[in-house]
mmCIF file of C-alpha atoms (C1' of nucleotides) in Angstrom:
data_model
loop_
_atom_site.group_PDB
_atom_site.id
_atom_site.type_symbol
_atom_site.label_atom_id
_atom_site.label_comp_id
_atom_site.label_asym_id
_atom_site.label_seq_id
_atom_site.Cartn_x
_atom_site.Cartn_y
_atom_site.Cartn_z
ATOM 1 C CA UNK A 1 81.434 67.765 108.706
ATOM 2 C CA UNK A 2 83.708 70.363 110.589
ATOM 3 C CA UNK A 3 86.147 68.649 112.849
ATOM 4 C CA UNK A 4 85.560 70.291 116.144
ATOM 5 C CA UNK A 5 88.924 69.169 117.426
ATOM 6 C CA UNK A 6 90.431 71.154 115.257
ATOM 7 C CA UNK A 7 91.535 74.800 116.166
ATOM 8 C CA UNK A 8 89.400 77.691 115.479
ATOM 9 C CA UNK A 9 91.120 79.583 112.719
ATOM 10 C CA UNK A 10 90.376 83.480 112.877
ATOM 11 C CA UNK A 11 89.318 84.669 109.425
ATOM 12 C CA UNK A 12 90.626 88.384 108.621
ATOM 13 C CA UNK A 13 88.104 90.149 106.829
ATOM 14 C CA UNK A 14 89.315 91.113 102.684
ATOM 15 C CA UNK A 15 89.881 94.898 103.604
ATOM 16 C CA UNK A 16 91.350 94.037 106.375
ATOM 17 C CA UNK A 17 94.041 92.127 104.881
ATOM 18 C CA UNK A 18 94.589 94.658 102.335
ATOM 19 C CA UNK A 19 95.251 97.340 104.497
ATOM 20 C CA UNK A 20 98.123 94.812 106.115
ATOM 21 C CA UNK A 21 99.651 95.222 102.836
ATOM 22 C CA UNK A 22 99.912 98.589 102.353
ATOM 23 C CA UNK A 23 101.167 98.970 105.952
ATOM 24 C CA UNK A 24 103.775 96.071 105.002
ATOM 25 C CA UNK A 25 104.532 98.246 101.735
ATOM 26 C CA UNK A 26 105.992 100.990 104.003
ATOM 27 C CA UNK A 27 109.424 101.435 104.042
ATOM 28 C CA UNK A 28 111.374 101.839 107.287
ATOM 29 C CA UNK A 29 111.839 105.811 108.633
ATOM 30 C CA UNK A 30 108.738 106.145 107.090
ATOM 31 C CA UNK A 31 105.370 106.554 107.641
ATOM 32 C CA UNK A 32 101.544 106.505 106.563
ATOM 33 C CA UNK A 33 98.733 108.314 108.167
ATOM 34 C CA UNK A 34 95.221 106.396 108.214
ATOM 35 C CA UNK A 35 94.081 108.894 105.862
ATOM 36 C CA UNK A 36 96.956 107.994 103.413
ATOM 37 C CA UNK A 37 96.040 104.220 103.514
ATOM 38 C CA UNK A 38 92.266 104.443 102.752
ATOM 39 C CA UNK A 39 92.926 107.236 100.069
ATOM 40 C CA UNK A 40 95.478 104.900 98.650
ATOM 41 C CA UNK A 41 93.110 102.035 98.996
ATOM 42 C CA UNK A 42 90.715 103.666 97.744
ATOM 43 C CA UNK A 43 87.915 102.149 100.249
ATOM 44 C CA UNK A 44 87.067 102.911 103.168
ATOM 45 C CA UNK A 45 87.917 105.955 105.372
ATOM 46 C CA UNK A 46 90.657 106.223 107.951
ATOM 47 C CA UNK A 47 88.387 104.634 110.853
ATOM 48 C CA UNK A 48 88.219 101.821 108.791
ATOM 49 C CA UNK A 49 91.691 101.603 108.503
ATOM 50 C CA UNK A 50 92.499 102.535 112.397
ATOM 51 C CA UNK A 51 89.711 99.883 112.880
ATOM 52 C CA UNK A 52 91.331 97.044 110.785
ATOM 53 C CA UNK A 53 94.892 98.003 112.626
ATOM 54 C CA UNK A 54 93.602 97.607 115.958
ATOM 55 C CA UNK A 55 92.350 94.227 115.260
ATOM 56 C CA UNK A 56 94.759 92.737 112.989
ATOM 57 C CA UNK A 57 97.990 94.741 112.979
ATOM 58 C CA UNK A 58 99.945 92.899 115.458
ATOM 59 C CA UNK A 59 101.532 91.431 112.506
ATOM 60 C CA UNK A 60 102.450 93.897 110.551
ATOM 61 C CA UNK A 61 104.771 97.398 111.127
ATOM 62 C CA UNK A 62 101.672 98.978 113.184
ATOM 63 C CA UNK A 63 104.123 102.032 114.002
ATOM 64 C CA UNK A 64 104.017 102.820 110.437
ATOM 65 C CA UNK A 65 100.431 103.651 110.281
ATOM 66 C CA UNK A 66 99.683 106.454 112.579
ATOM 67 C CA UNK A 67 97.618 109.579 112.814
ATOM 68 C CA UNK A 68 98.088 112.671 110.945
ATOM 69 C CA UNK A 69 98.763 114.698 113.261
ATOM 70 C CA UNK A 70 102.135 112.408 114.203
ATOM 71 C CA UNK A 71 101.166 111.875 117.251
ATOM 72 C CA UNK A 72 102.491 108.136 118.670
ATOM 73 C CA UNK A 73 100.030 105.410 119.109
ATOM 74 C CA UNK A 74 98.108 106.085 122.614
ATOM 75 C CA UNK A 75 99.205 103.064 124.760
ATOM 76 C CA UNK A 76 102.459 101.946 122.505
ATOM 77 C CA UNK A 77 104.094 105.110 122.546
ATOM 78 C CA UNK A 78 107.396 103.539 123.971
ATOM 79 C CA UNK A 79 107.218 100.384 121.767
ATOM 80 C CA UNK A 80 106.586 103.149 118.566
ATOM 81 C CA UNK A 81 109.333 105.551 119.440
ATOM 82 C CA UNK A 82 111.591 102.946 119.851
ATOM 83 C CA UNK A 83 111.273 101.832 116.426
ATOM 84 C CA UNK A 84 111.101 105.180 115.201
ATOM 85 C CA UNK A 85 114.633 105.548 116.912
ATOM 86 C CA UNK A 86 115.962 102.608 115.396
ATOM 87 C CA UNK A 87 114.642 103.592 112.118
ATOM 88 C CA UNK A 88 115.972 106.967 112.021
ATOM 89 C CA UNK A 89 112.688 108.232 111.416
ATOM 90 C CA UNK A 90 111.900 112.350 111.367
ATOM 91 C CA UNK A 91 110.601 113.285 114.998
ATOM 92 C CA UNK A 92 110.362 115.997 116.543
ATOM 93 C CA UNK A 93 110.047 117.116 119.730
ATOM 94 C CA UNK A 94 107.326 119.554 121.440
ATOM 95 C CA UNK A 95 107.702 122.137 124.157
ATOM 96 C CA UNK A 96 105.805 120.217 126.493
ATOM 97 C CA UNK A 97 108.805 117.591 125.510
ATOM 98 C CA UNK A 98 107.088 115.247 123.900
ATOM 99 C CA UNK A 99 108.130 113.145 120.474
ATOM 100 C CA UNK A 100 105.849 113.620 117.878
ATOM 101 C CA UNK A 101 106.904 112.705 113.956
ATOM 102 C CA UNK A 102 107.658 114.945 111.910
ATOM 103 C CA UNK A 103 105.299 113.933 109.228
ATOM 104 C CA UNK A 104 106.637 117.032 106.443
ATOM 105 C CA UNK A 105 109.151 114.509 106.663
ATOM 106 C CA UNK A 106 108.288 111.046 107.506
ATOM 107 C CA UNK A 107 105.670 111.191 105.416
ATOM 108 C CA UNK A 108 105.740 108.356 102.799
ATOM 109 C CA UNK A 109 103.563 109.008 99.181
ATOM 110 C CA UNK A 110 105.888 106.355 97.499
ATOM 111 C CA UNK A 111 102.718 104.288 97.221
ATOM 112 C CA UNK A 112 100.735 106.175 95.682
ATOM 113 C CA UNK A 113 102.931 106.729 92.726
ATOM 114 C CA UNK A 114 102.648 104.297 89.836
ATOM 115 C CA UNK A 115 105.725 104.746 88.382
ATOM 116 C CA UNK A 116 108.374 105.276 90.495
ATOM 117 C CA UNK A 117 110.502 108.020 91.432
ATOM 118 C CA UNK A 118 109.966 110.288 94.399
ATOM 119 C "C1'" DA B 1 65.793 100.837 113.256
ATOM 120 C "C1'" DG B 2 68.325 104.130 116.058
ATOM 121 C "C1'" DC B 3 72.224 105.469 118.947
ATOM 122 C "C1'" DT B 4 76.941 105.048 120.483
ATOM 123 C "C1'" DT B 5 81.689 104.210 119.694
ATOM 124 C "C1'" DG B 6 86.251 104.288 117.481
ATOM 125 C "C1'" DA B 7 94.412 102.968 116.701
ATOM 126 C "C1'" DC B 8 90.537 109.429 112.302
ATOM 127 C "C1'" DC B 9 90.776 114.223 109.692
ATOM 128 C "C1'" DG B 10 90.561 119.095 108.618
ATOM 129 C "C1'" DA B 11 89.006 123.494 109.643
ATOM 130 C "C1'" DC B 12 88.740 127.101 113.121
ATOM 131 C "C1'" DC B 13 89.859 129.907 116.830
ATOM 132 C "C1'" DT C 1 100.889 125.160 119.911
ATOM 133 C "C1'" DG C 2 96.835 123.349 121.446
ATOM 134 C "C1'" DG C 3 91.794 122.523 122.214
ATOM 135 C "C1'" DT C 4 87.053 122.049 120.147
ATOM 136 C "C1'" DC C 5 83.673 120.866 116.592
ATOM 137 C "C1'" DG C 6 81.505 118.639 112.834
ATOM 138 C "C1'" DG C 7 81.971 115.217 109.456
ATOM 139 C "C1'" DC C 8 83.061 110.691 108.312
ATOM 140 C "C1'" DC C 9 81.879 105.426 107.819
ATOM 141 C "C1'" DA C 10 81.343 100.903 109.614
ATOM 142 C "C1'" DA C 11 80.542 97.800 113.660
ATOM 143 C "C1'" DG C 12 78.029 96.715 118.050
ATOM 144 C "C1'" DC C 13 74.377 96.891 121.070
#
DNA sequence: AGCTTGACCGACC
DNA sequence: TGGTCGGCCAAGC
């Protein structure tokens, strides 16, 4: 017998949740590209991933995860560039004057490495 | 069952 | 540097 008085709690799919974790794994001034996650995940492509951000990320570094291009997160570019700014992470800036990251650098592969050392 | 949509990606030009 | 195109894979309608 469910309790109906009791609140509704929202149950985050499995893959979902493991994406969370590799976004959680990311250290700060760096980043992961959707790509990156699912390859590291093995499951799944990046929609799945950009999917499973949009509805649960709010919890986790979000501005870690972006696309591979480095272009900020349409609609939280000021929220994202702030913490790229306070992170110290690689951008770079456009002629049209716009940040972008500079994923040669911000890149982060650390993940996929068993072992350990760059 | 079929078509559209999406926090995407890489190749091309 | 920047725009377009086709491919991708699951969720919604």
């Amino acid at each position: 017998m469910s309790n109906e008085s009791l609140p509704e709690i929202p149950t985050i799919p499995d893959y979902a949740e493991r994406v969370l974790e590799v976004a959680e794994l990311i250290p700060p001034g760096r980043v992961m590209s959707y790509g990156d996650v699912a390859e590291w995940l093995g499951e799944g492509g990046p929609r799945q991933v950009g999917r499973a951000m949009a509805l649960y990320g709010g919890a986790v570094p979000w501005w870690r995860v972006v696309r591979s291009d480095g272009v900020p997160l349409v609609g939280h570019e000021l929220r994202a560039l702030e913490h790229y700014r306070a992170e110290a992470t690689p951008l770079r800036t456009t002629g049209a004057g716009e940040h972008r990251l500079d994923m040669r650098r911000a890149r982060w592969d650390g993940a996929a490495r068993t072992g350990g050392h760059r």
